[in-house]
Coordinates of C-alpha atoms in Angstrom, one line a residue:
Chain A
M1 CA 86.1 43.3 23.3
A2 CA 88.8 43.2 20.7
R3 CA 87.4 42.4 17.2
L4 CA 89.1 39.2 16.2
G5 CA 86.7 38.1 13.5
F6 CA 89.4 37.1 11.1
L7 CA 90.2 34.2 13.5
T8 CA 86.9 32.6 12.5
I9 CA 87.9 32.5 8.9
Y10 CA 91.4 31.3 9.9
W11 CA 89.9 28.6 12.1
R12 CA 87.7 27.2 9.3
D13 CA 90.5 27.2 6.7
M14 CA 93.0 25.4 9.0
L15 CA 90.3 22.9 10.0
R16 CA 90.0 21.9 6.4
F17 CA 93.7 22.0 5.8
V18 CA 94.4 19.4 8.5
R19 CA 91.2 17.4 7.8
F20 CA 92.2 16.1 4.4
K21 CA 95.3 14.0 4.9
T22 CA 96.0 13.6 1.2
V23 CA 96.0 17.4 0.6
L24 CA 98.0 17.9 3.7
V25 CA 100.6 15.3 3.1
S26 CA 101.0 16.1 -0.6
S27 CA 101.4 19.8 0.1
L28 CA 104.2 19.0 2.6
V29 CA 106.0 16.3 0.6
Q30 CA 105.9 18.1 -2.7
P31 CA 108.5 20.9 -1.9
A32 CA 110.7 18.3 -0.3
L33 CA 110.6 16.3 -3.5
W34 CA 111.5 19.4 -5.5
L35 CA 114.5 19.9 -3.3
A36 CA 115.5 16.2 -3.4
F37 CA 115.3 15.6 -7.2
F38 CA 115.8 19.0 -8.8
G39 CA 118.2 20.1 -6.1
I40 CA 120.4 17.2 -6.1
A41 CA 120.5 16.8 -9.9
M42 CA 121.2 20.5 -10.5
A43 CA 123.7 20.7 -7.7
A44 CA 125.7 17.9 -9.2
N45 CA 125.9 19.8 -12.5
F46 CA 126.5 23.3 -11.1
D47 CA 129.1 22.2 -8.7
R48 CA 131.0 20.4 -11.5
L49 CA 130.9 23.6 -13.7
A50 CA 131.7 25.8 -10.8
G51 CA 134.8 23.6 -10.2
S52 CA 136.4 25.1 -13.2
V53 CA 135.9 28.7 -12.0
P54 CA 138.6 29.9 -9.6
T55 CA 137.4 30.6 -6.1
I56 CA 137.9 33.9 -4.5
P57 CA 140.4 33.5 -1.7
G58 CA 139.2 34.3 1.8
V59 CA 135.5 34.0 1.0
P60 CA 133.5 31.0 2.3
V61 CA 132.3 28.7 -0.5
V62 CA 128.7 27.6 -0.4
S63 CA 127.5 24.5 -2.3
Y64 CA 124.8 25.0 -5.0
L65 CA 122.4 22.8 -3.0
T66 CA 122.6 25.3 -0.2
Y67 CA 122.3 28.2 -2.6
M68 CA 119.2 26.9 -4.3
A69 CA 117.5 25.5 -1.1
A70 CA 116.8 29.1 -0.2
G71 CA 115.3 29.5 -3.7
V72 CA 113.1 26.4 -3.2
I73 CA 111.7 27.8 0.0
A74 CA 110.9 31.0 -1.7
M75 CA 109.4 29.3 -4.7
T76 CA 107.2 27.1 -2.6
T77 CA 105.9 30.1 -0.7
L78 CA 105.1 31.8 -3.9
F79 CA 103.0 29.0 -5.2
T80 CA 101.3 28.2 -2.0
S81 CA 100.4 31.9 -1.5
L82 CA 99.2 32.5 -5.0
F83 CA 96.9 29.5 -4.7
G84 CA 95.9 30.4 -1.1
G85 CA 92.9 32.5 -2.1
I86 CA 91.4 29.8 -4.4
V87 CA 89.3 28.6 -1.4
L88 CA 87.4 31.9 -1.7
L89 CA 86.6 31.1 -5.3
F90 CA 85.3 27.7 -4.4
D91 CA 83.3 29.2 -1.5
K92 CA 81.8 31.6 -3.9
N93 CA 80.9 29.0 -6.5
W94 CA 79.4 26.6 -3.9
G95 CA 77.4 29.4 -2.4
L96 CA 79.2 29.2 0.9
M97 CA 80.4 32.8 0.6
R98 CA 76.9 34.1 0.9
E99 CA 76.7 33.0 4.6
I100 CA 79.8 35.1 5.2
M101 CA 78.8 38.0 3.1
A102 CA 75.4 38.2 4.8
S103 CA 76.9 38.1 8.3
P104 CA 78.1 41.2 10.2
L105 CA 81.7 40.1 9.8
P106 CA 83.7 43.0 8.2
R107 CA 85.1 42.0 4.8
N108 CA 88.6 42.9 5.8
D109 CA 88.4 40.0 8.3
V110 CA 87.9 37.6 5.4
I111 CA 91.0 38.9 3.7
F112 CA 93.1 38.8 6.9
G113 CA 91.7 35.3 7.9
I114 CA 92.6 33.8 4.5
A115 CA 96.0 35.5 4.4
L116 CA 96.8 34.3 7.9
S117 CA 96.0 30.7 7.2
G118 CA 97.9 30.8 3.9
M119 CA 100.9 32.3 5.8
T120 CA 100.7 29.5 8.4
K121 CA 100.8 26.9 5.6
S122 CA 103.8 28.6 4.1
F123 CA 105.6 28.5 7.5
I124 CA 105.0 24.8 7.9
Q125 CA 106.2 24.1 4.4
A126 CA 109.3 26.3 4.8
G127 CA 110.1 24.5 8.0
I128 CA 109.9 21.1 6.3
I129 CA 112.1 22.2 3.4
M130 CA 114.7 23.6 5.8
V131 CA 114.8 20.5 7.9
F132 CA 114.9 18.2 4.9
G133 CA 117.4 20.4 3.1
I134 CA 119.8 20.3 6.0
F135 CA 119.3 16.6 6.2
I136 CA 120.4 16.1 2.5
G137 CA 123.3 18.4 2.9
A138 CA 122.3 22.1 2.6
E139 CA 124.6 24.1 4.8
F140 CA 122.2 26.4 6.6
F141 CA 123.1 28.2 9.8
L142 CA 126.7 26.9 9.4
G143 CA 128.8 27.8 12.4
Y144 CA 125.9 29.8 14.1
S145 CA 125.3 29.7 17.8
A146 CA 121.9 28.6 19.1
G147 CA 121.0 32.2 19.7
Q148 CA 122.1 33.3 16.2
T149 CA 120.2 30.4 14.6
F150 CA 117.1 31.4 16.5
I151 CA 117.4 35.1 15.4
S152 CA 118.0 34.0 11.8
L153 CA 114.9 31.8 11.9
L154 CA 112.9 34.7 13.1
G155 CA 114.4 36.8 10.3
I156 CA 113.5 34.2 7.7
L157 CA 109.9 34.0 9.0
L158 CA 109.5 37.7 8.9
F159 CA 110.6 37.8 5.2
L160 CA 108.4 34.8 4.4
G161 CA 105.4 36.2 6.3
I162 CA 105.4 39.6 4.6
F163 CA 106.1 38.0 1.2
S164 CA 103.3 35.5 1.5
L165 CA 100.8 38.1 2.7
G166 CA 101.5 40.1 -0.4
F167 CA 100.7 37.2 -2.7
L168 CA 97.8 36.0 -0.6
F169 CA 96.2 39.4 -0.8
L170 CA 96.7 39.3 -4.6
S171 CA 95.3 35.8 -4.8
A172 CA 92.2 36.8 -2.7
A173 CA 91.7 39.9 -4.9
I174 CA 91.8 37.8 -8.0
S175 CA 89.6 35.0 -6.6
I176 CA 86.8 37.3 -5.4
S177 CA 86.7 39.0 -8.8
L178 CA 86.6 35.8 -11.0
E179 CA 83.9 33.3 -11.7
S180 CA 85.9 30.1 -12.4
P181 CA 88.8 28.3 -10.9
E182 CA 90.2 27.7 -14.4
G183 CA 90.5 31.4 -14.9
L184 CA 92.4 31.7 -11.6
Q185 CA 94.7 28.9 -12.7
G186 CA 95.4 30.6 -16.0
I187 CA 96.3 33.9 -14.3
I188 CA 98.5 32.3 -11.7
T189 CA 100.4 30.4 -14.3
L190 CA 100.9 33.6 -16.2
L191 CA 102.2 35.3 -13.1
T192 CA 104.4 32.6 -11.8
M193 CA 106.5 32.2 -14.9
P194 CA 108.1 35.6 -15.0
I195 CA 108.2 36.0 -11.2
F196 CA 110.0 32.7 -10.8
F197 CA 112.4 32.8 -13.7
A198 CA 113.2 36.5 -13.5
S199 CA 114.6 36.1 -10.0
N200 CA 117.7 34.9 -8.3
A201 CA 116.0 31.8 -6.8
L202 CA 117.8 29.2 -8.8
Y203 CA 120.7 31.0 -10.5
P204 CA 122.6 34.3 -10.2
V205 CA 121.1 37.3 -12.0
N206 CA 124.5 38.9 -12.7
A207 CA 124.6 37.6 -16.3
F208 CA 121.0 38.6 -17.1
P209 CA 120.4 41.1 -19.9
P210 CA 119.8 44.6 -18.5
L211 CA 116.0 44.5 -18.9
L212 CA 115.7 41.2 -17.1
Q213 CA 118.0 42.6 -14.4
I214 CA 115.6 45.5 -13.9
I215 CA 112.6 43.1 -13.6
S216 CA 114.6 40.9 -11.2
G217 CA 115.4 44.1 -9.2
I218 CA 111.7 44.9 -8.6
N219 CA 110.6 41.3 -8.3
P220 CA 109.5 40.5 -4.7
L221 CA 110.8 37.0 -5.1
T222 CA 114.3 38.2 -5.5
H223 CA 114.0 40.3 -2.3
L224 CA 112.6 37.3 -0.4
V225 CA 115.5 35.1 -1.6
N226 CA 118.0 37.9 -0.6
G227 CA 116.5 37.8 2.9
I228 CA 116.5 34.1 3.3
R229 CA 120.1 33.8 2.1
F230 CA 121.2 36.6 4.4
F231 CA 119.8 34.9 7.4
A232 CA 120.4 31.2 6.5
I233 CA 123.9 31.5 4.8
G234 CA 125.4 34.8 5.8
D235 CA 126.3 38.2 4.5
D236 CA 129.6 37.2 2.7
F237 CA 129.9 34.0 0.7
Q238 CA 130.6 32.7 -2.8
S239 CA 128.6 30.2 -4.8
I240 CA 129.1 29.0 -8.4
G241 CA 131.9 31.5 -8.7
I242 CA 130.0 34.6 -7.7
H243 CA 130.7 36.6 -4.7
Y244 CA 127.7 37.6 -2.6
T245 CA 127.7 40.3 0.0
A246 CA 124.8 41.9 1.7
T247 CA 124.8 44.9 4.1
T248 CA 122.1 45.3 6.7
G249 CA 120.9 48.3 4.8
E250 CA 120.4 46.3 1.6
I251 CA 118.5 43.7 3.6
A252 CA 116.3 46.3 5.2
L253 CA 115.6 47.7 1.7
S254 CA 114.5 44.3 0.5
L255 CA 112.2 44.0 3.5
C256 CA 110.8 47.5 2.6
V257 CA 110.1 46.4 -1.0
L258 CA 108.2 43.4 0.3
A259 CA 106.2 45.5 2.8
I260 CA 105.3 48.0 0.0
F261 CA 104.3 45.2 -2.3
A262 CA 102.1 43.7 0.5
A263 CA 100.5 47.1 1.2
I264 CA 99.6 47.6 -2.4
M265 CA 98.2 44.1 -2.7
F266 CA 96.1 44.7 0.4
A267 CA 94.7 47.9 -1.1
L268 CA 93.8 45.9 -4.2
A269 CA 92.1 43.2 -2.2
Y270 CA 90.3 45.7 -0.1
W271 CA 88.9 47.4 -3.2
R272 CA 87.8 44.2 -4.8
F273 CA 86.1 43.0 -1.6
Q274 CA 84.2 46.3 -1.1
K275 CA 82.9 46.0 -4.7
A276 CA 82.1 42.3 -4.5
V277 CA 78.5 41.3 -4.7
V278 CA 77.9 37.6 -3.9
T279 CA 74.4 36.2 -4.4
Chain B
M1 CA 48.2 41.4 20.6
E2 CA 49.7 44.6 19.4
E3 CA 50.7 44.2 15.8
R4 CA 54.0 45.8 14.9
T5 CA 55.6 45.8 11.5
I6 CA 59.1 44.2 11.4
I7 CA 59.7 44.5 7.7
E8 CA 58.7 47.6 5.8
V9 CA 59.2 47.8 2.0
D10 CA 58.3 50.9 0.1
G11 CA 58.6 51.3 -3.7
L12 CA 61.4 48.7 -4.1
V13 CA 62.8 48.5 -7.6
H14 CA 65.7 46.3 -8.8
R15 CA 67.1 46.1 -12.3
Y16 CA 69.8 43.9 -13.8
G17 CA 70.8 46.1 -16.7
D18 CA 67.7 46.7 -18.7
F19 CA 65.8 43.9 -17.1
L20 CA 63.3 45.0 -14.4
A21 CA 63.4 42.1 -11.8
V22 CA 61.5 43.9 -9.0
D23 CA 59.0 46.5 -10.1
H24 CA 57.9 49.0 -7.4
I25 CA 56.8 46.6 -4.7
S26 CA 55.6 47.7 -1.3
F27 CA 54.5 45.6 1.6
G28 CA 54.8 45.1 5.3
V29 CA 55.4 42.0 7.5
R30 CA 54.0 42.0 11.0
E31 CA 56.1 40.8 13.9
G32 CA 55.4 37.2 14.7
E33 CA 53.7 36.1 11.5
I34 CA 54.7 33.8 8.7
F35 CA 54.6 35.8 5.5
S36 CA 55.0 34.2 2.0
F37 CA 56.0 35.4 -1.4
L38 CA 54.2 33.1 -3.8
G39 CA 55.2 33.2 -7.4
P40 CA 56.7 31.3 -10.3
N41 CA 60.5 31.0 -10.8
G42 CA 61.8 34.2 -12.2
A43 CA 59.1 36.3 -10.6
G44 CA 61.7 38.3 -8.6
K45 CA 61.3 36.6 -5.3
S46 CA 65.0 35.8 -4.8
T47 CA 66.1 39.3 -5.9
A48 CA 63.7 40.8 -3.4
I49 CA 65.0 38.5 -0.6
N50 CA 68.6 39.3 -1.6
V51 CA 67.9 43.1 -1.2
L52 CA 66.1 42.6 2.1
T53 CA 69.0 40.5 3.5
T54 CA 71.6 43.1 2.3
L55 CA 73.3 40.7 -0.2
L56 CA 72.3 43.0 -3.1
P57 CA 72.8 46.7 -2.7
I58 CA 69.4 48.5 -2.8
Q59 CA 68.8 50.5 -6.0
E60 CA 65.6 52.3 -5.5
G61 CA 63.0 52.4 -2.7
R62 CA 63.2 52.0 1.0
V63 CA 63.5 48.8 3.1
V64 CA 63.5 48.7 6.9
V65 CA 64.2 45.4 8.6
A66 CA 63.9 45.1 12.4
G67 CA 64.0 48.9 12.7
H68 CA 67.1 49.3 10.6
D69 CA 67.3 50.8 7.1
V70 CA 69.2 48.4 4.8
S71 CA 70.9 51.2 2.9
K72 CA 72.0 53.2 6.0
N73 CA 72.7 50.4 8.5
P74 CA 73.2 47.1 6.7
A75 CA 75.4 45.7 9.6
K76 CA 72.5 46.1 12.1
V77 CA 70.1 44.4 9.7
R78 CA 72.6 41.5 9.3
E79 CA 72.7 41.1 13.1
S80 CA 68.9 40.9 13.3
I81 CA 68.2 38.3 10.7
G82 CA 68.8 34.7 9.8
I83 CA 68.8 33.3 6.3
V84 CA 68.3 29.9 4.7
F85 CA 69.3 30.1 1.1
Q86 CA 67.6 28.4 -1.8
E87 CA 70.5 26.2 -2.6
V88 CA 72.3 24.1 0.0
T89 CA 75.1 26.3 1.4
L90 CA 76.8 23.8 3.8
D91 CA 80.5 23.1 3.6
R92 CA 80.6 19.4 2.8
D93 CA 83.8 19.0 4.7
M94 CA 82.6 20.2 8.1
T95 CA 80.5 18.5 10.8
C96 CA 77.1 19.7 11.9
R97 CA 78.6 21.1 15.1
E98 CA 81.3 22.9 13.2
I99 CA 78.8 24.4 10.8
L100 CA 76.9 26.0 13.7
E101 CA 80.1 26.8 15.6
F102 CA 81.4 28.7 12.5
H103 CA 78.2 30.6 12.2
G104 CA 78.1 31.6 15.8
R105 CA 81.7 32.9 15.6
L106 CA 80.8 34.9 12.5
Y107 CA 78.3 36.7 14.6
S108 CA 80.7 37.1 17.5
M109 CA 78.7 34.9 19.9
Q110 CA 80.4 34.1 23.1
R111 CA 81.8 30.6 23.6
E112 CA 79.5 29.5 26.4
E113 CA 76.4 30.8 24.5
R114 CA 77.5 29.1 21.3
R115 CA 77.8 25.8 23.1
R116 CA 74.4 26.1 24.7
R117 CA 72.7 27.2 21.5
I118 CA 74.3 24.4 19.4
D119 CA 72.9 21.8 21.9
E120 CA 69.5 23.4 21.8
L121 CA 69.2 23.7 18.1
L122 CA 70.6 20.2 17.2
E123 CA 67.9 18.9 19.5
L124 CA 65.2 21.1 17.9
V125 CA 65.9 19.9 14.4
A126 CA 66.6 16.3 15.6
L127 CA 70.2 16.2 14.5
D128 CA 71.9 15.6 17.9
H129 CA 72.9 12.1 16.8
K130 CA 74.6 13.6 13.7
R131 CA 76.6 16.2 15.7
D132 CA 80.0 15.0 14.5
T133 CA 79.0 13.8 11.1
L134 CA 80.3 15.6 8.0
T135 CA 77.5 17.3 6.2
R136 CA 78.3 15.4 3.0
H137 CA 76.9 12.4 4.7
L138 CA 73.5 14.0 5.5
S139 CA 70.3 13.4 3.6
G140 CA 68.6 16.3 1.8
G141 CA 66.1 16.8 4.6
M142 CA 68.8 16.7 7.3
K143 CA 70.8 19.3 5.4
R144 CA 67.8 21.6 5.2
R145 CA 67.1 21.2 8.9
L146 CA 70.7 21.9 9.7
E147 CA 70.5 25.1 7.6
I148 CA 67.4 26.1 9.5
A149 CA 69.2 25.5 12.8
R150 CA 72.1 27.7 11.4
G151 CA 69.6 30.4 10.5
L152 CA 68.3 30.4 14.1
M153 CA 71.7 30.2 15.7
T154 CA 71.9 33.9 16.6
R155 CA 68.2 34.1 17.7
P156 CA 67.3 36.4 14.8
R157 CA 64.1 38.5 14.9
V158 CA 63.3 37.5 11.3
L159 CA 64.2 34.3 9.6
F160 CA 64.3 34.4 5.8
L161 CA 63.6 31.1 4.0
D162 CA 64.1 31.1 0.2
E163 CA 62.2 28.1 -1.2
P164 CA 62.7 26.0 2.0
T165 CA 61.3 22.7 0.7
I166 CA 62.5 22.7 -2.9
G167 CA 63.7 19.3 -3.9
L168 CA 62.5 17.5 -0.7
D169 CA 60.4 14.4 -0.7
P170 CA 56.7 14.7 0.5
Q171 CA 57.2 13.3 4.0
T172 CA 60.2 15.5 4.6
R173 CA 58.3 18.6 3.4
L174 CA 55.6 18.0 5.9
K175 CA 58.1 17.6 8.7
M176 CA 59.9 20.7 7.5
W177 CA 56.6 22.7 7.8
D178 CA 56.3 21.4 11.4
Y179 CA 59.8 22.7 12.2
I180 CA 59.1 26.0 10.6
K181 CA 55.8 26.4 12.5
A182 CA 57.5 25.4 15.8
V183 CA 60.2 28.0 15.2
N184 CA 57.5 30.6 14.5
E185 CA 55.6 29.7 17.6
E186 CA 58.8 30.4 19.6
G187 CA 58.4 34.0 18.4
T188 CA 60.5 34.3 15.2
T189 CA 58.9 36.2 12.4
I190 CA 59.3 34.2 9.2
F191 CA 59.5 35.5 5.6
L192 CA 59.5 32.8 3.0
T193 CA 59.4 32.6 -0.7
T194 CA 57.9 29.6 -2.5
H195 CA 56.5 28.5 -5.8
Y196 CA 54.5 25.8 -4.1
M197 CA 50.8 26.7 -3.7
D198 CA 50.3 24.3 -0.8
E199 CA 53.3 25.6 1.0
A200 CA 52.0 29.2 0.9
D201 CA 48.5 28.0 1.7
R202 CA 49.2 25.8 4.7
L203 CA 52.2 27.4 6.2
S204 CA 51.6 31.2 6.1
D205 CA 49.5 33.7 7.9
R206 CA 49.6 36.0 4.9
V207 CA 50.5 35.6 1.2
S208 CA 51.7 38.0 -1.4
I209 CA 51.3 36.8 -5.0
I210 CA 54.2 38.0 -7.0
D211 CA 54.6 37.8 -10.8
H212 CA 56.9 39.6 -13.2
G213 CA 58.4 41.6 -10.3
K214 CA 55.1 43.0 -9.1
I215 CA 52.9 42.2 -6.1
I216 CA 49.5 41.3 -7.5
T217 CA 47.6 40.9 -4.3
T218 CA 48.2 40.3 -0.6
G219 CA 46.0 38.7 2.0
R220 CA 45.3 35.7 4.2
S221 CA 44.9 32.7 2.1
Y222 CA 41.2 32.2 2.9
E223 CA 40.6 35.9 2.1
L224 CA 42.2 35.4 -1.3
K225 CA 40.2 32.3 -1.9
N226 CA 36.9 33.9 -0.9
M227 CA 37.6 36.7 -3.4
L228 CA 37.0 34.0 -6.0
G229 CA 33.6 33.2 -4.6
E230 CA 32.2 30.2 -2.9
D231 CA 32.7 27.3 -5.3
L232 CA 34.1 26.5 -8.7
V233 CA 32.1 24.4 -11.2
Y234 CA 33.9 22.7 -14.0
L235 CA 31.8 21.5 -17.0
E236 CA 32.6 19.7 -20.2
T237 CA 29.7 19.7 -22.6
S238 CA 28.8 19.0 -26.2
D239 CA 28.6 22.7 -26.9
N240 CA 30.7 24.9 -24.7
S241 CA 29.9 28.2 -26.2
A242 CA 26.1 27.7 -25.8
T243 CA 26.8 26.5 -22.2
R244 CA 28.7 29.7 -21.7
A245 CA 25.8 31.8 -22.9
L246 CA 23.4 30.0 -20.6
L247 CA 25.7 30.3 -17.6
E248 CA 26.1 34.0 -18.1
Q249 CA 22.4 34.4 -17.5
L250 CA 22.7 32.9 -14.0
E251 CA 22.9 35.5 -11.3
S252 CA 25.2 33.6 -9.0
V253 CA 27.8 33.0 -11.6
T254 CA 30.4 35.8 -11.3
R255 CA 33.1 34.7 -13.8
I256 CA 33.5 32.1 -16.6
S257 CA 36.8 31.0 -18.0
E258 CA 38.0 28.2 -20.3
K259 CA 40.1 25.5 -19.0
G260 CA 41.2 22.4 -21.0
H261 CA 38.2 21.1 -22.9
G262 CA 35.7 22.7 -20.6
L263 CA 34.6 25.8 -18.7
V264 CA 35.1 26.9 -15.1
A265 CA 32.4 28.9 -13.6
V266 CA 33.1 30.9 -10.4
V267 CA 29.9 31.0 -8.3
N268 CA 29.1 33.0 -5.2
S269 CA 26.3 30.7 -3.9
D270 CA 26.3 27.1 -2.6
G271 CA 27.5 25.1 -5.6
T272 CA 25.8 21.9 -4.4
R273 CA 22.4 23.6 -4.7
L274 CA 23.2 25.4 -8.0
L275 CA 24.6 22.4 -9.8
P276 CA 21.2 20.5 -10.3
H277 CA 19.8 23.7 -11.7
I278 CA 22.6 24.1 -14.2
M279 CA 22.3 20.5 -15.3
E280 CA 18.5 20.8 -15.8
T281 CA 18.9 24.0 -17.8
L282 CA 21.5 22.4 -20.1
G283 CA 19.3 19.3 -20.6
Q284 CA 16.4 21.6 -21.6
N285 CA 18.5 23.2 -24.2
G286 CA 19.7 19.9 -25.7
I287 CA 23.3 20.2 -24.5
T288 CA 24.9 16.9 -23.4
L289 CA 26.9 17.1 -20.2
E290 CA 30.1 15.0 -20.5
T291 CA 32.0 15.8 -17.2
V292 CA 31.1 17.8 -14.2
N293 CA 33.2 18.7 -11.1
L294 CA 32.5 20.9 -8.1
K295 CA 35.2 22.1 -5.8
K296 CA 36.3 24.8 -3.4
P297 CA 38.8 27.3 -4.7
S298 CA 42.4 26.4 -4.1
M299 CA 45.5 28.6 -4.1
D300 CA 46.1 27.4 -7.6
D301 CA 42.8 28.9 -8.6
V302 CA 43.6 32.0 -6.7
F303 CA 46.8 32.2 -8.7
V304 CA 45.2 31.6 -12.0
H305 CA 42.5 34.2 -11.1
F306 CA 45.0 36.9 -10.3
T307 CA 47.7 36.3 -12.9
G308 CA 45.5 35.0 -15.6
K309 CA 47.7 31.9 -16.0
E310 CA 48.8 28.6 -14.5
L311 CA 51.7 28.8 -12.1
R312 CA 54.4 28.1 -14.6
D313 CA 57.0 25.6 -13.5
E314 CA 60.4 25.4 -15.2
G315 CA 60.9 22.0 -16.7
A316 CA 63.7 20.9 -14.4
E317 CA 61.5 21.2 -11.3
R318 CA 58.4 19.6 -12.7
P319 CA 59.1 16.1 -11.4
V320 CA 59.6 17.4 -7.9
T321 CA 56.4 19.3 -8.0
T322 CA 54.4 16.4 -9.3
A323 CA 55.8 14.1 -6.8
A324 CA 55.1 16.5 -4.0
R325 CA 51.5 17.0 -5.1
A326 CA 50.9 13.3 -5.5
G327 CA 52.2 12.7 -2.1
R328 CA 49.7 14.9 -0.5
R329 CA 46.7 12.8 -1.5

């Protein structure tokens, strides 16, 4: 029989996710609100400023709302994934982790189970933002055939999946090593700031100072946003006066960066879990 | 019946930094028995149980559970045992059925077997009417029963119970003992830790008294009590030191100790016959007797005898203990 122990952990986490309607609804509504308020407000400003910049002839123009909707999907995935491991910390503090640690279930299955449920939550949120974004005017999949849209969606899910796994592994590793949820919160806040703002999620990185450009270049969030824009908007467009092109090779490279990041984070989580003693 | 050893511990040592929590303990548990670790809080009981259940890595010594060495084959040990932890470890947001379902899945039980076992166990612990109730809505006794059911889910050969009745009211404790006995009669070996004398006394086949990380003595509870002699005589007199000198001359008095305002004499003959003689002797020597009491040794006395002190209870748990004791009368 195939060993599918991680599905047990997955099952329990999803059970609790759908059981609590307030948590469920707020986690789904919150990213939509981000897009609605921040997106529309910023789009109005950026589009007005961009109006004074001459457009490059022959290149499709994309509204700021469309541009940043991809960023909001990425940002939501980042937050959800970084907090995805916190359930392990609560389980540890409430003593529930002991049942799992004293069972024959391999510890890798705990990591995979939690990562898989976190990934599922991210997919649901991303789906909601996309639908809501298109509803308020984000021009995703413009001019795509049904087949192209389907393939693009798969591409987006692939990028989101690998990205969220990386940060979920990191979150699991931190959670199993810490004693208090406050500590985790502190670390996550410390991490999200640079990751979020030193990326191309909300604005172009072209005007960044060189150091910030380097950080942005190795930032997984930047590579996720590259992937989402490539699949949702296209490989050749302009927004807020900047011309974006992407080759398949560049996108493949972005995917590789995410995969390497996820692999390193898994190694970290594996190490922390092997060392973990829960009594 | 052939007696086989299911838990073998040899020279177990466990340290937290410089603190020696478990100090070279060795013992064996026979298959099918109820075995107790009796000792005060902080004696090292939980540390020992955590090593035996593979939650703590073994530092020194050798532990074999159900035929598997905990250091060489922890996964096999885990498959063979069930554990009920000292604190409640139930997810408040899951139902009774889901708690058992999750546990069965953790141990790779097949769907059909899980379903059957959940039905059986919910009936055994009388929780079938709470099947789809979230555990947050269960009473303390119900939670404990559900945890015992969970510990039995995989039909373990040994069930570990760490302070199984801590914080429960007297009636619930009595019922809990019945459940534990019923489980034992079905063939599961039970290893329990407790700091309640009556629990160790009434529930277990054999008891190890543990204090400061060491096993002080092991035996059946009546054997331990008999080691103290036949009866205990408690006396309060106008002159305790003179009384002591007189008692020491009596052949059947084996040991004298001070307790409260009086003296306790351990006697190895029938106390009811000895007592009139003692009273007469005291009267002849001009000593006034203020209080007298005669009783059979209890586990408390055994504990005092072997450790030289009362079973110390940490303040927080005192009201529970007192209530539980009062309820027994």
